[in-house]
CSV table of C-alpha atoms in Angstrom, one decimal:
chain,number,residue,atom,x,y,z
T,8,ALA,CA,51.8,81.4,120.5
T,9,ASP,CA,55.3,82.4,121.7
T,10,ASP,CA,57.4,84.7,119.6
T,11,THR,CA,60.3,82.6,118.6
T,12,SER,CA,61.8,85.1,116.2
T,13,VAL,CA,64.5,86.0,118.8
T,14,ILE,CA,66.3,83.0,120.1
T,15,ASP,CA,68.8,83.4,123.0
T,16,VAL,CA,71.5,80.8,122.9
T,17,LYS,CA,73.7,80.8,126.0
T,18,GLU,CA,76.5,79.2,124.1
T,19,ASN,CA,76.5,82.0,121.6
T,20,ILE,CA,80.3,82.8,121.4
T,21,MET,CA,79.7,86.1,119.7
T,22,VAL,CA,77.7,87.5,122.6
T,23,TRP,CA,80.4,86.4,125.1
T,24,LEU,CA,83.1,87.8,122.9
T,25,MET,CA,81.4,91.2,122.7
T,26,LEU,CA,80.8,91.3,126.5
T,27,GLY,CA,84.5,90.4,127.0
T,28,ILE,CA,85.7,93.1,124.6
T,29,ASN,CA,83.4,95.7,126.2
T,30,PHE,CA,84.7,94.7,129.7
T,31,PHE,CA,88.3,94.7,128.5
T,32,CYS,CA,87.9,98.2,126.9
T,33,PHE,CA,86.4,99.5,130.1
T,34,VAL,CA,89.3,98.2,132.2
T,35,LEU,CA,91.8,99.5,129.7
T,36,ILE,CA,90.2,103.0,129.7
T,37,THR,CA,90.1,103.0,133.5
T,38,LEU,CA,93.8,102.0,133.8
T,39,SER,CA,94.8,104.5,131.1
T,40,TYR,CA,93.1,107.4,132.8
T,41,THR,CA,94.4,106.4,136.2
T,42,ALA,CA,97.9,106.2,134.7
T,43,ILE,CA,97.5,109.7,133.2
T,44,SER,CA,96.4,111.1,136.6
T,45,ILE,CA,99.3,109.5,138.5
T,46,LYS,CA,101.8,110.6,135.9
T,47,THR,CA,100.5,114.2,136.0
T,48,TRP,CA,100.7,114.3,139.8
T,49,ARG,CA,104.2,112.8,139.8
T,50,SER,CA,105.4,115.2,137.1
T,51,ALA,CA,104.1,118.2,139.0
T,52,LYS,CA,105.7,117.0,142.2
T,53,SER,CA,109.1,116.2,140.7
T,54,SER,CA,109.3,119.5,138.9
T,55,GLY,CA,108.2,121.6,141.8
T,56,GLN,CA,105.1,122.7,140.0
T,57,ASP,CA,102.9,121.3,142.9
T,58,GLU,CA,103.8,124.6,144.7
T,59,ASN,CA,102.3,126.7,141.8
T,60,PRO,CA,98.6,127.4,142.6
T,61,GLU,CA,97.7,127.7,138.9
T,62,ILE,CA,99.3,124.3,138.1
T,63,VAL,CA,97.6,122.8,141.2
T,64,ARG,CA,94.2,124.1,139.9
T,65,GLN,CA,94.8,122.7,136.4
T,66,ASN,CA,95.8,119.3,137.8
T,67,ARG,CA,92.7,119.2,140.0
T,68,ALA,CA,90.5,120.1,137.0
T,69,LEU,CA,92.2,117.3,135.0
T,70,GLN,CA,91.7,114.8,137.8
T,71,SER,CA,88.1,115.9,138.2
T,72,ARG,CA,87.5,115.3,134.4
T,73,ILE,CA,89.2,111.9,134.6
T,74,SER,CA,87.0,110.9,137.6
T,75,ILE,CA,83.9,111.9,135.7
T,76,LEU,CA,85.0,109.9,132.6
T,77,ILE,CA,85.6,106.8,134.7
T,78,GLY,CA,82.5,107.3,136.7
T,79,THR,CA,80.2,107.7,133.6
T,80,ASP,CA,81.8,104.7,131.9
T,81,PHE,CA,81.4,102.6,135.0
T,82,SER,CA,77.8,103.6,135.6
T,83,SER,CA,76.8,102.8,132.1
T,84,TRP,CA,78.9,99.9,130.8
T,85,VAL,CA,79.5,97.8,133.9
T,86,PRO,CA,75.7,97.3,134.6
T,87,PHE,CA,75.1,96.6,130.9
T,88,ILE,CA,77.8,94.0,130.8
T,89,ILE,CA,76.6,92.3,134.0
T,90,ILE,CA,73.0,92.3,132.9
T,91,SER,CA,73.9,91.0,129.5
T,92,ALA,CA,76.1,88.3,131.0
T,93,LEU,CA,73.3,87.2,133.4
T,94,HIS,CA,70.8,87.2,130.5
T,95,ASN,CA,73.1,85.2,128.2
T,96,GLY,CA,73.9,82.8,131.1
T,97,GLY,CA,70.2,82.1,131.5
T,98,LYS,CA,70.0,83.6,135.1
T,99,ILE,CA,67.6,86.4,134.2
T,100,ASP,CA,65.4,87.4,131.3
T,101,SER,CA,66.4,90.9,130.4
T,102,THR,CA,65.0,91.0,126.9
T,103,ASP,CA,62.7,93.9,127.8
T,104,TRP,CA,65.5,95.9,129.3
T,105,TYR,CA,67.8,96.2,126.3
T,106,VAL,CA,66.0,99.1,124.5
T,107,PRO,CA,65.5,101.3,127.6
T,108,PHE,CA,69.0,100.5,128.7
T,109,ALA,CA,70.5,101.4,125.3
T,110,MET,CA,68.3,104.5,125.0
T,111,ILE,CA,68.8,105.9,128.5
T,112,VAL,CA,71.7,104.4,130.4
T,113,LEU,CA,74.4,103.9,127.7
T,114,PRO,CA,74.3,107.6,126.6
T,115,ILE,CA,75.4,108.5,130.1
T,116,ALA,CA,78.9,107.7,129.0
T,117,THR,CA,78.7,110.5,126.4
T,118,LEU,CA,77.6,113.2,128.9
T,119,ARG,CA,81.1,114.5,129.4
């Protein structure tokens, strides 16, 4: 007797919509943080602050935090989106992966 209480339908538009929104948000966050980093660097350079050791240290700290934010988002959300898309597309059965992934991998994005 198979458990048919959970039915995966690969045409389920809501799943694809959520995957698309998650991917779009990841790309938007990445582009926004990258723009902040570039703007900070250009601003320091144009104002001559790139000669000030304290400003250089602050900018490096900011860039380091931005890299960590992008890295944790990438390492948690991109694999989830890919696995979910493959599952929803019928390429793999990842039903047993969702709970461990949600409990272990996704919280990585909050370790900032």
